[in-house]
Amino acid sequence: MILCQEGYQANSLITAGLQSRAIDGVVLSPRYHSPSELAMCCERYATSGAFVMIDSEFHLSLLDEASVMRLREYEHFRSGLRRRDFSGTAIEQFVSRVLALQRECRVSAIVSPTVALDSFTDWRSQVFLSLAEESVAQHDDSADPPLYLTLVLGDRLLADSDQVDDLLDMVTTLSCQGFYLVANRLSAQDTLWASGGSALQLSNLAYVASALSGNGFDVIYGYAGLDACVLMASGASSVASGWFKSQRGFCLDRYLAGPSYGRQPRPAYPSLPLLSWLYLSPDLEIIREQGWFDRVVSQSPGDEELRVGQFDTWRRAETTDGLWSVLRQMQTAYGSGDVASRRALYGALQSASAMASELRSSLPLESSFSHLTNWSEAMTQLSRKLGESPDE
């Protein structure tokens, strides 16, 4: 499934996406709704046949002075929690309140509360495990929607393959339908895994998806961007993404900074052949002028307007539709999560890198394609760990 990761000013984009079948459902955020409004949103979207999830965002409870907006109106949320706040009785109450919130809404899945994991050796790992086990214990298989356990994995943990293996040994023993998997990045800007060390982190995240899928669990990858192709090829059956950069990459530090009302990001186009974002100006304009538009086009809604140079029509709605269309095509091409999918993606990455090099050598482009090297390396490392060859 392609899901919307809800963000600010959501309803019209989600409604349009569901009506056009660009998306199959939504992951709702209590930060943007009162409890009564959240229940109404669930009812409205579920009535349309959408898959509906609520991310309780309990993991924000460990932050001090965070921008949690309307989350403070919910019984399950308290800001600035510490280790001493997670007694056995407290964990039971936290889980009970999170599950009660979802039981009072019309949802397709019950999602567990969690804490973000930066290491599988510190106190948070025990809290995570206790929350997960208590969620399993309180979930009623006969009456509740299926249970998904939340995994919010930090860069430091993902950089340590031994800790990843330890985590998988533990979570694969838990009884649930699947996992809601989120990568907590150290940098809010590195949504494309382009920084040094990101190849190992991305390969380990993909390995988590592969191992969970291989053990019979359903995997939903939250806060996805174009990197969703790597997770799809690794076993994630669903991905959730949205229109702001904050919905295409998760970083806890972003919530400490408070709401941002700065300069709007430069309009960009999600190119499937390049597996990259292209700035509309000057890059896509130059590419079009040189007669190379068809080489980078994604076959997405809004393409024809861009083809004839109507770049001012490409706004937030068009960007979002274009991204969801690309994700849908990625799912068709790489969504089987098997060795054939991984080889197909590896080949697409090689083609994208070759095209990017050709474009950069011929045209004065400002878009970055540096992530492609890391994605290829991540797929190579994943294939090696799975005992496969990345290409035939």
Short mmCIF file of C-alpha atoms in Angstrom, two decimals:
data_model
loop_
_atom_site.label_atom_id
_atom_site.label_comp_id
_atom_site.label_asym_id
_atom_site.label_seq_id
_atom_site.Cartn_x
_atom_site.Cartn_y
_atom_site.Cartn_z
CA MET A 1 0.00 0.00 0.00
CA ILE A 2 0.94 3.63 -0.50
CA LEU A 3 -0.11 5.64 2.55
CA CYS A 4 -0.10 9.33 3.39
CA GLN A 5 2.08 10.30 6.35
CA GLU A 6 -0.11 13.07 7.69
CA GLY A 7 1.25 16.58 8.11
CA TYR A 8 -0.02 20.11 8.62
CA GLN A 9 -2.97 21.19 6.43
CA ALA A 10 -3.80 17.69 5.42
CA ASN A 11 -7.45 17.05 4.67
CA SER A 12 -7.82 18.25 1.06
CA LEU A 13 -4.64 16.51 -0.12
CA ILE A 14 -5.53 13.25 1.61
CA THR A 15 -9.12 13.35 0.34
CA ALA A 16 -7.97 14.03 -3.21
CA GLY A 17 -5.34 11.30 -2.98
CA LEU A 18 -7.88 8.74 -1.80
CA GLN A 19 -10.42 9.75 -4.45
CA SER A 20 -7.87 9.45 -7.24
CA ARG A 21 -6.50 6.20 -5.76
CA ALA A 22 -3.05 7.75 -5.58
CA ILE A 23 -2.95 6.47 -1.99
CA ASP A 24 -4.58 3.56 -0.19
CA GLY A 25 -4.76 5.03 3.29
CA VAL A 26 -3.28 7.33 5.90
CA VAL A 27 -1.13 7.37 9.03
CA LEU A 28 -2.76 10.04 11.19
CA SER A 29 -0.92 12.29 13.64
CA PRO A 30 -2.57 13.45 16.89
CA ARG A 31 -0.34 16.54 16.79
CA TYR A 32 -2.74 18.13 14.31
CA HIS A 33 -6.09 17.17 15.84
CA SER A 34 -8.08 17.33 19.04
CA PRO A 35 -9.19 13.85 20.21
CA SER A 36 -12.71 14.41 18.83
CA GLU A 37 -11.36 15.66 15.49
CA LEU A 38 -9.08 12.64 15.23
CA ALA A 39 -12.02 10.29 15.68
CA MET A 40 -13.95 12.12 12.96
CA CYS A 41 -10.99 11.91 10.58
CA CYS A 42 -10.73 8.17 11.14
CA GLU A 43 -14.43 7.75 10.47
CA ARG A 44 -14.35 9.87 7.32
CA TYR A 45 -11.36 8.12 5.77
CA ALA A 46 -12.41 4.62 6.83
CA THR A 47 -15.86 5.18 5.31
CA SER A 48 -14.16 5.82 1.97
CA GLY A 49 -12.49 2.40 2.22
CA ALA A 50 -9.07 3.69 3.24
CA PHE A 51 -6.58 1.88 5.46
CA VAL A 52 -6.36 4.03 8.62
CA MET A 53 -3.63 4.04 11.26
CA ILE A 54 -2.89 6.37 14.17
CA ASP A 55 0.72 6.96 15.17
CA SER A 56 0.27 7.88 18.85
CA GLU A 57 3.69 9.62 18.73
CA PHE A 58 4.36 8.45 22.25
CA HIS A 59 8.08 8.48 21.46
CA LEU A 60 7.96 12.29 21.65
CA SER A 61 7.25 11.93 25.39
CA LEU A 62 10.96 11.71 26.19
CA LEU A 63 11.62 15.18 24.78
CA ASP A 64 11.63 18.37 26.86
CA GLU A 65 9.96 21.50 25.54
CA ALA A 66 9.16 19.85 22.23
CA SER A 67 6.74 21.21 19.64
CA VAL A 68 3.99 18.65 20.20
CA MET A 69 1.07 20.95 19.39
CA ARG A 70 -2.29 19.27 20.13
CA LEU A 71 -0.66 16.08 21.38
CA ARG A 72 -0.84 17.58 24.89
CA GLU A 73 -4.62 17.14 24.79
CA TYR A 74 -4.33 13.33 24.86
CA GLU A 75 -4.36 11.23 28.02
CA HIS A 76 -1.54 8.97 26.85
CA PHE A 77 0.97 11.82 26.41
CA ARG A 78 3.22 13.44 29.00
CA SER A 79 6.24 15.50 28.07
CA GLY A 80 9.74 15.02 29.50
CA LEU A 81 9.45 11.42 30.69
CA ARG A 82 12.54 9.90 32.33
CA ARG A 83 13.68 6.40 33.18
CA ARG A 84 12.03 6.59 36.61
CA ASP A 85 8.65 7.18 34.94
CA PHE A 86 8.56 3.71 33.39
CA SER A 87 7.60 1.45 36.24
CA GLY A 88 5.64 -1.69 35.46
CA THR A 89 2.37 -0.05 36.46
CA ALA A 90 3.16 3.08 34.42
CA ILE A 91 3.94 1.04 31.30
CA GLU A 92 0.67 -0.80 31.69
CA GLN A 93 -1.19 2.53 31.90
CA PHE A 94 0.67 4.07 28.95
CA VAL A 95 -0.18 1.11 26.73
CA SER A 96 -3.76 0.98 27.96
CA ARG A 97 -4.30 4.66 27.08
CA VAL A 98 -2.70 4.38 23.65
CA LEU A 99 -4.76 1.32 22.77
CA ALA A 100 -7.93 2.93 24.19
CA LEU A 101 -7.41 5.95 21.94
CA GLN A 102 -7.34 3.71 18.89
CA ARG A 103 -10.22 1.51 20.02
CA GLU A 104 -12.36 4.64 20.23
CA CYS A 105 -11.56 5.42 16.59
CA ARG A 106 -12.29 3.53 13.41
CA VAL A 107 -8.83 2.22 12.52
CA SER A 108 -7.55 -0.63 10.39
CA ALA A 109 -4.66 -1.46 12.71
CA ILE A 110 -3.67 -0.97 16.35
CA VAL A 111 -0.20 0.60 16.65
CA SER A 112 1.86 0.22 19.82
CA PRO A 113 3.54 3.06 21.74
CA THR A 114 7.33 3.02 21.79
CA VAL A 115 10.49 4.96 22.57
CA ALA A 116 13.20 5.76 20.05
CA LEU A 117 16.17 3.39 20.15
CA ASP A 118 19.69 4.75 19.68
CA SER A 119 21.26 1.67 21.24
CA PHE A 120 19.99 -1.76 22.14
CA THR A 121 22.14 -1.71 25.27
CA ASP A 122 20.79 1.30 27.21
CA TRP A 123 17.69 1.65 29.44
CA ARG A 124 15.46 2.68 26.54
CA SER A 125 15.81 -0.76 25.01
CA GLN A 126 14.20 -2.32 28.09
CA VAL A 127 11.43 0.28 28.04
CA PHE A 128 10.87 -0.43 24.34
CA LEU A 129 10.64 -4.16 24.99
CA SER A 130 8.28 -3.68 27.96
CA LEU A 131 5.99 -1.42 25.92
CA ALA A 132 5.98 -3.93 23.06
CA GLU A 133 5.30 -6.93 25.31
CA GLU A 134 2.56 -5.05 27.19
CA SER A 135 0.96 -4.08 23.86
CA VAL A 136 0.90 -7.75 22.85
CA ALA A 137 -0.59 -8.67 26.22
CA GLN A 138 -3.35 -6.03 26.06
CA HIS A 139 -4.20 -6.59 22.40
CA ASP A 140 -7.37 -8.64 21.92
CA ASP A 141 -6.98 -10.79 18.83
CA SER A 142 -10.69 -11.54 18.69
CA ALA A 143 -11.97 -7.96 18.97
CA ASP A 144 -9.19 -5.55 17.98
CA PRO A 145 -7.79 -4.74 14.55
CA PRO A 146 -4.37 -6.35 13.86
CA LEU A 147 -1.48 -5.20 16.07
CA TYR A 148 1.59 -3.44 14.65
CA LEU A 149 4.56 -2.82 16.94
CA THR A 150 6.43 0.44 16.41
CA LEU A 151 10.19 0.48 15.80
CA VAL A 152 11.90 3.90 15.80
CA LEU A 153 15.55 3.13 15.10
CA GLY A 154 18.29 5.75 15.38
CA ASP A 155 21.37 6.21 13.22
CA ARG A 156 23.70 5.01 15.98
CA LEU A 157 21.91 1.70 16.33
CA LEU A 158 21.66 1.26 12.56
CA ALA A 159 25.42 1.77 12.30
CA ASP A 160 26.02 -1.29 14.52
CA SER A 161 25.18 -4.54 12.72
CA ASP A 162 25.60 -6.62 15.88
CA GLN A 163 23.02 -4.54 17.73
CA VAL A 164 20.66 -4.83 14.77
CA ASP A 165 20.97 -8.61 14.95
CA ASP A 166 20.29 -8.54 18.71
CA LEU A 167 17.22 -6.41 18.15
CA LEU A 168 15.88 -8.77 15.49
CA ASP A 169 16.48 -11.79 17.71
CA MET A 170 14.25 -10.14 20.30
CA VAL A 171 11.41 -8.67 18.24
CA THR A 172 10.88 -11.68 16.00
CA THR A 173 9.67 -13.60 19.08
CA LEU A 174 6.79 -11.15 19.63
CA SER A 175 3.26 -11.98 18.55
CA CYS A 176 1.87 -9.33 16.22
CA GLN A 177 0.72 -8.74 12.66
CA GLY A 178 3.65 -6.57 11.74
CA PHE A 179 5.84 -3.56 12.44
CA TYR A 180 5.60 0.16 11.81
CA LEU A 181 9.24 0.94 11.01
CA VAL A 182 10.69 4.46 11.29
CA ALA A 183 14.30 5.62 10.91
CA ASN A 184 15.24 8.41 13.35
CA ARG A 185 17.95 10.33 11.51
CA LEU A 186 20.55 12.47 13.27
CA SER A 187 20.20 15.10 10.56
CA ALA A 188 16.79 16.31 9.46
CA GLN A 189 18.35 17.28 6.12
CA ASP A 190 19.65 13.84 5.17
CA THR A 191 16.36 12.30 4.06
CA LEU A 192 18.09 10.69 1.07
CA TRP A 193 20.83 8.93 3.08
CA ALA A 194 23.56 10.86 1.25
CA SER A 195 25.93 11.55 4.16
CA GLY A 196 29.00 9.54 5.07
CA GLY A 197 28.14 6.30 6.84
CA SER A 198 24.58 6.30 5.56
CA ALA A 199 25.13 3.33 3.25
CA LEU A 200 25.70 1.01 6.23
CA GLN A 201 22.76 2.50 8.13
CA LEU A 202 20.43 2.17 5.16
CA SER A 203 21.56 -1.38 4.47
CA ASN A 204 20.89 -2.34 8.10
CA LEU A 205 17.46 -0.69 8.00
CA ALA A 206 16.72 -2.64 4.82
CA TYR A 207 17.98 -5.80 6.54
CA VAL A 208 15.52 -5.20 9.40
CA ALA A 209 12.68 -5.00 6.86
CA SER A 210 13.95 -8.13 5.09
CA ALA A 211 14.31 -10.14 8.30
CA LEU A 212 10.89 -9.13 9.62
CA SER A 213 9.23 -9.90 6.30
CA GLY A 214 11.07 -13.20 6.08
CA ASN A 215 9.69 -14.13 9.50
CA GLY A 216 6.13 -13.57 8.33
CA PHE A 217 5.58 -10.03 9.61
CA ASP A 218 4.03 -7.21 7.60
CA VAL A 219 6.26 -4.11 7.44
CA ILE A 220 5.02 -0.53 7.03
CA TYR A 221 7.85 1.95 6.43
CA GLY A 222 6.93 5.36 7.82
CA TYR A 223 8.29 8.78 6.87
CA ALA A 224 9.39 7.48 3.49
CA GLY A 225 10.70 9.47 0.56
CA LEU A 226 12.30 8.24 -2.62
CA ASP A 227 14.36 5.93 -0.40
CA ALA A 228 11.19 3.83 -0.16
CA CYS A 229 12.40 1.80 -3.14
CA VAL A 230 15.20 0.31 -1.01
CA LEU A 231 12.76 -0.73 1.71
CA MET A 232 10.23 -2.07 -0.80
CA ALA A 233 12.86 -4.24 -2.42
CA SER A 234 13.79 -5.48 1.04
CA GLY A 235 10.32 -6.55 2.16
CA ALA A 236 8.29 -3.50 3.24
CA SER A 237 4.78 -4.05 1.90
CA SER A 238 3.63 -0.47 2.56
CA VAL A 239 5.24 2.95 2.74
CA ALA A 240 3.90 6.24 4.11
CA SER A 241 4.94 9.63 2.78
CA GLY A 242 3.65 13.19 2.47
CA TRP A 243 4.15 16.68 1.09
CA PHE A 244 6.60 18.27 3.55
CA LYS A 245 10.21 17.14 3.95
CA SER A 246 9.36 16.37 7.59
CA GLN A 247 6.96 13.69 6.28
CA ARG A 248 9.66 12.14 4.10
CA GLY A 249 12.26 11.69 6.84
CA PHE A 250 11.98 11.50 10.62
CA CYS A 251 14.29 13.32 13.04
CA LEU A 252 13.48 13.82 16.73
CA ASP A 253 15.60 16.97 16.89
CA ARG A 254 13.21 18.67 14.49
CA TYR A 255 10.55 18.69 17.22
CA LEU A 256 12.90 20.49 19.62
CA ALA A 257 13.31 23.36 17.18
CA GLY A 258 9.59 24.17 17.23
CA PRO A 259 7.43 25.04 14.23
CA SER A 260 9.36 26.40 11.27
CA TYR A 261 7.93 29.24 9.24
CA GLY A 262 11.02 30.00 7.20
CA ARG A 263 11.59 30.03 3.47
CA GLN A 264 9.61 27.53 1.43
CA PRO A 265 11.67 24.77 -0.18
CA ARG A 266 12.52 25.11 -3.84
CA PRO A 267 9.95 23.40 -6.09
CA ALA A 268 11.27 20.03 -7.18
CA TYR A 269 10.18 17.13 -9.34
CA PRO A 270 10.51 13.45 -8.30
CA SER A 271 12.22 11.73 -11.23
CA LEU A 272 11.75 7.97 -11.32
CA PRO A 273 14.45 7.32 -13.96
CA LEU A 274 16.95 9.30 -11.86
CA LEU A 275 15.60 8.09 -8.49
CA SER A 276 16.20 11.70 -7.43
CA TRP A 277 14.58 15.08 -6.95
CA LEU A 278 15.17 17.62 -9.72
CA TYR A 279 14.81 21.33 -9.03
CA LEU A 280 12.28 22.80 -11.43
CA SER A 281 14.42 25.90 -11.83
CA PRO A 282 16.91 25.87 -13.33
CA ASP A 283 17.43 22.11 -13.72
CA LEU A 284 14.21 20.79 -15.22
CA GLU A 285 13.88 23.93 -17.34
CA ILE A 286 17.39 23.35 -18.77
CA ILE A 287 16.73 19.65 -19.32
CA ARG A 288 13.51 20.48 -21.17
CA GLU A 289 15.23 23.12 -23.31
CA GLN A 290 17.87 20.58 -24.31
CA GLY A 291 15.19 18.11 -25.42
CA TRP A 292 15.95 15.58 -22.67
CA PHE A 293 12.69 15.89 -20.75
CA ASP A 294 11.42 12.44 -21.77
CA ARG A 295 14.56 10.84 -20.33
CA VAL A 296 13.83 12.04 -16.79
CA VAL A 297 10.02 12.10 -16.74
CA SER A 298 8.20 9.83 -14.29
CA GLN A 299 4.87 9.39 -16.10
CA SER A 300 3.17 11.19 -13.21
CA PRO A 301 0.18 13.55 -12.95
CA GLY A 302 1.19 17.03 -14.04
CA ASP A 303 3.91 15.88 -16.45
CA GLU A 304 2.19 17.31 -19.50
CA GLU A 305 2.05 20.82 -18.05
CA LEU A 306 5.77 20.65 -17.35
CA ARG A 307 6.41 19.27 -20.82
CA VAL A 308 5.05 22.48 -22.35
CA GLY A 309 6.88 24.69 -19.88
CA GLN A 310 4.05 25.51 -17.46
CA PHE A 311 6.27 25.29 -14.40
CA ASP A 312 4.14 27.67 -12.34
CA THR A 313 1.42 24.97 -12.17
CA TRP A 314 3.71 22.68 -10.15
CA ARG A 315 2.74 23.36 -6.54
CA ARG A 316 2.38 21.36 -3.33
CA ALA A 317 -0.51 19.24 -4.61
CA GLU A 318 1.28 18.42 -7.87
CA THR A 319 4.50 17.60 -6.02
CA THR A 320 2.64 15.26 -3.68
CA ASP A 321 0.71 13.56 -6.48
CA GLY A 322 3.97 13.15 -8.38
CA LEU A 323 5.69 11.56 -5.39
CA TRP A 324 2.81 9.18 -4.66
CA SER A 325 2.76 8.20 -8.33
CA VAL A 326 6.49 7.45 -8.25
CA LEU A 327 6.07 5.38 -5.07
CA ARG A 328 3.27 3.41 -6.72
CA GLN A 329 5.49 2.68 -9.72
CA MET A 330 8.35 1.71 -7.42
CA GLN A 331 6.05 -0.71 -5.63
CA THR A 332 5.11 -2.33 -8.93
CA ALA A 333 8.75 -2.63 -9.99
CA TYR A 334 10.44 -3.54 -6.70
CA GLY A 335 7.68 -4.32 -4.22
CA SER A 336 7.95 -8.11 -4.21
CA GLY A 337 10.74 -7.90 -1.66
CA ASP A 338 12.61 -10.83 -3.22
CA VAL A 339 15.98 -11.27 -4.88
CA ALA A 340 14.52 -10.35 -8.28
CA SER A 341 13.25 -7.04 -6.86
CA ARG A 342 16.62 -6.25 -5.33
CA ARG A 343 18.45 -7.01 -8.57
CA ALA A 344 15.99 -4.88 -10.52
CA LEU A 345 16.52 -1.97 -8.14
CA TYR A 346 20.29 -2.37 -8.26
CA GLY A 347 20.13 -2.19 -12.05
CA ALA A 348 17.91 0.90 -11.88
CA LEU A 349 20.42 2.54 -9.55
CA GLN A 350 23.24 1.87 -11.98
CA SER A 351 21.20 3.37 -14.81
CA ALA A 352 20.26 6.39 -12.70
CA SER A 353 23.89 7.00 -11.75
CA ALA A 354 25.00 6.79 -15.38
CA MET A 355 22.29 9.21 -16.49
CA ALA A 356 23.09 11.61 -13.62
CA SER A 357 26.77 11.62 -14.60
CA GLU A 358 25.89 12.32 -18.23
CA LEU A 359 23.54 15.16 -17.30
CA ARG A 360 26.00 16.74 -14.88
CA SER A 361 28.81 16.60 -17.43
CA SER A 362 26.66 18.28 -20.09
CA LEU A 363 24.42 20.71 -18.19
CA PRO A 364 24.88 23.18 -15.29
CA LEU A 365 22.54 21.40 -12.87
CA GLU A 366 22.12 22.23 -9.19
CA SER A 367 20.31 19.06 -8.06
CA SER A 368 22.29 16.52 -6.08
CA PHE A 369 22.63 12.87 -7.02
CA SER A 370 25.19 11.91 -4.37
CA HIS A 371 22.75 9.58 -2.61
CA LEU A 372 22.77 7.16 -5.55
CA THR A 373 26.23 5.90 -4.63
CA ASN A 374 25.13 5.19 -1.05
CA TRP A 375 21.96 3.44 -2.18
CA SER A 376 23.92 1.18 -4.52
CA GLU A 377 26.39 0.39 -1.75
CA ALA A 378 23.52 -0.29 0.67
CA MET A 379 21.99 -2.77 -1.78
CA THR A 380 25.37 -4.43 -2.27
CA GLN A 381 25.85 -4.78 1.50
CA LEU A 382 22.31 -6.10 1.94
CA SER A 383 22.74 -8.65 -0.84
CA ARG A 384 26.01 -9.79 0.70
CA LYS A 385 24.34 -10.25 4.10
CA LEU A 386 21.49 -12.21 2.51
CA GLY A 387 23.91 -14.40 0.54
CA GLU A 388 22.86 -12.98 -2.80
CA SER A 389 24.53 -11.25 -5.70
CA PRO A 390 23.25 -7.70 -6.36
CA ASP A 391 23.22 -8.36 -10.09
CA GLU A 392 22.73 -11.46 -12.18
#
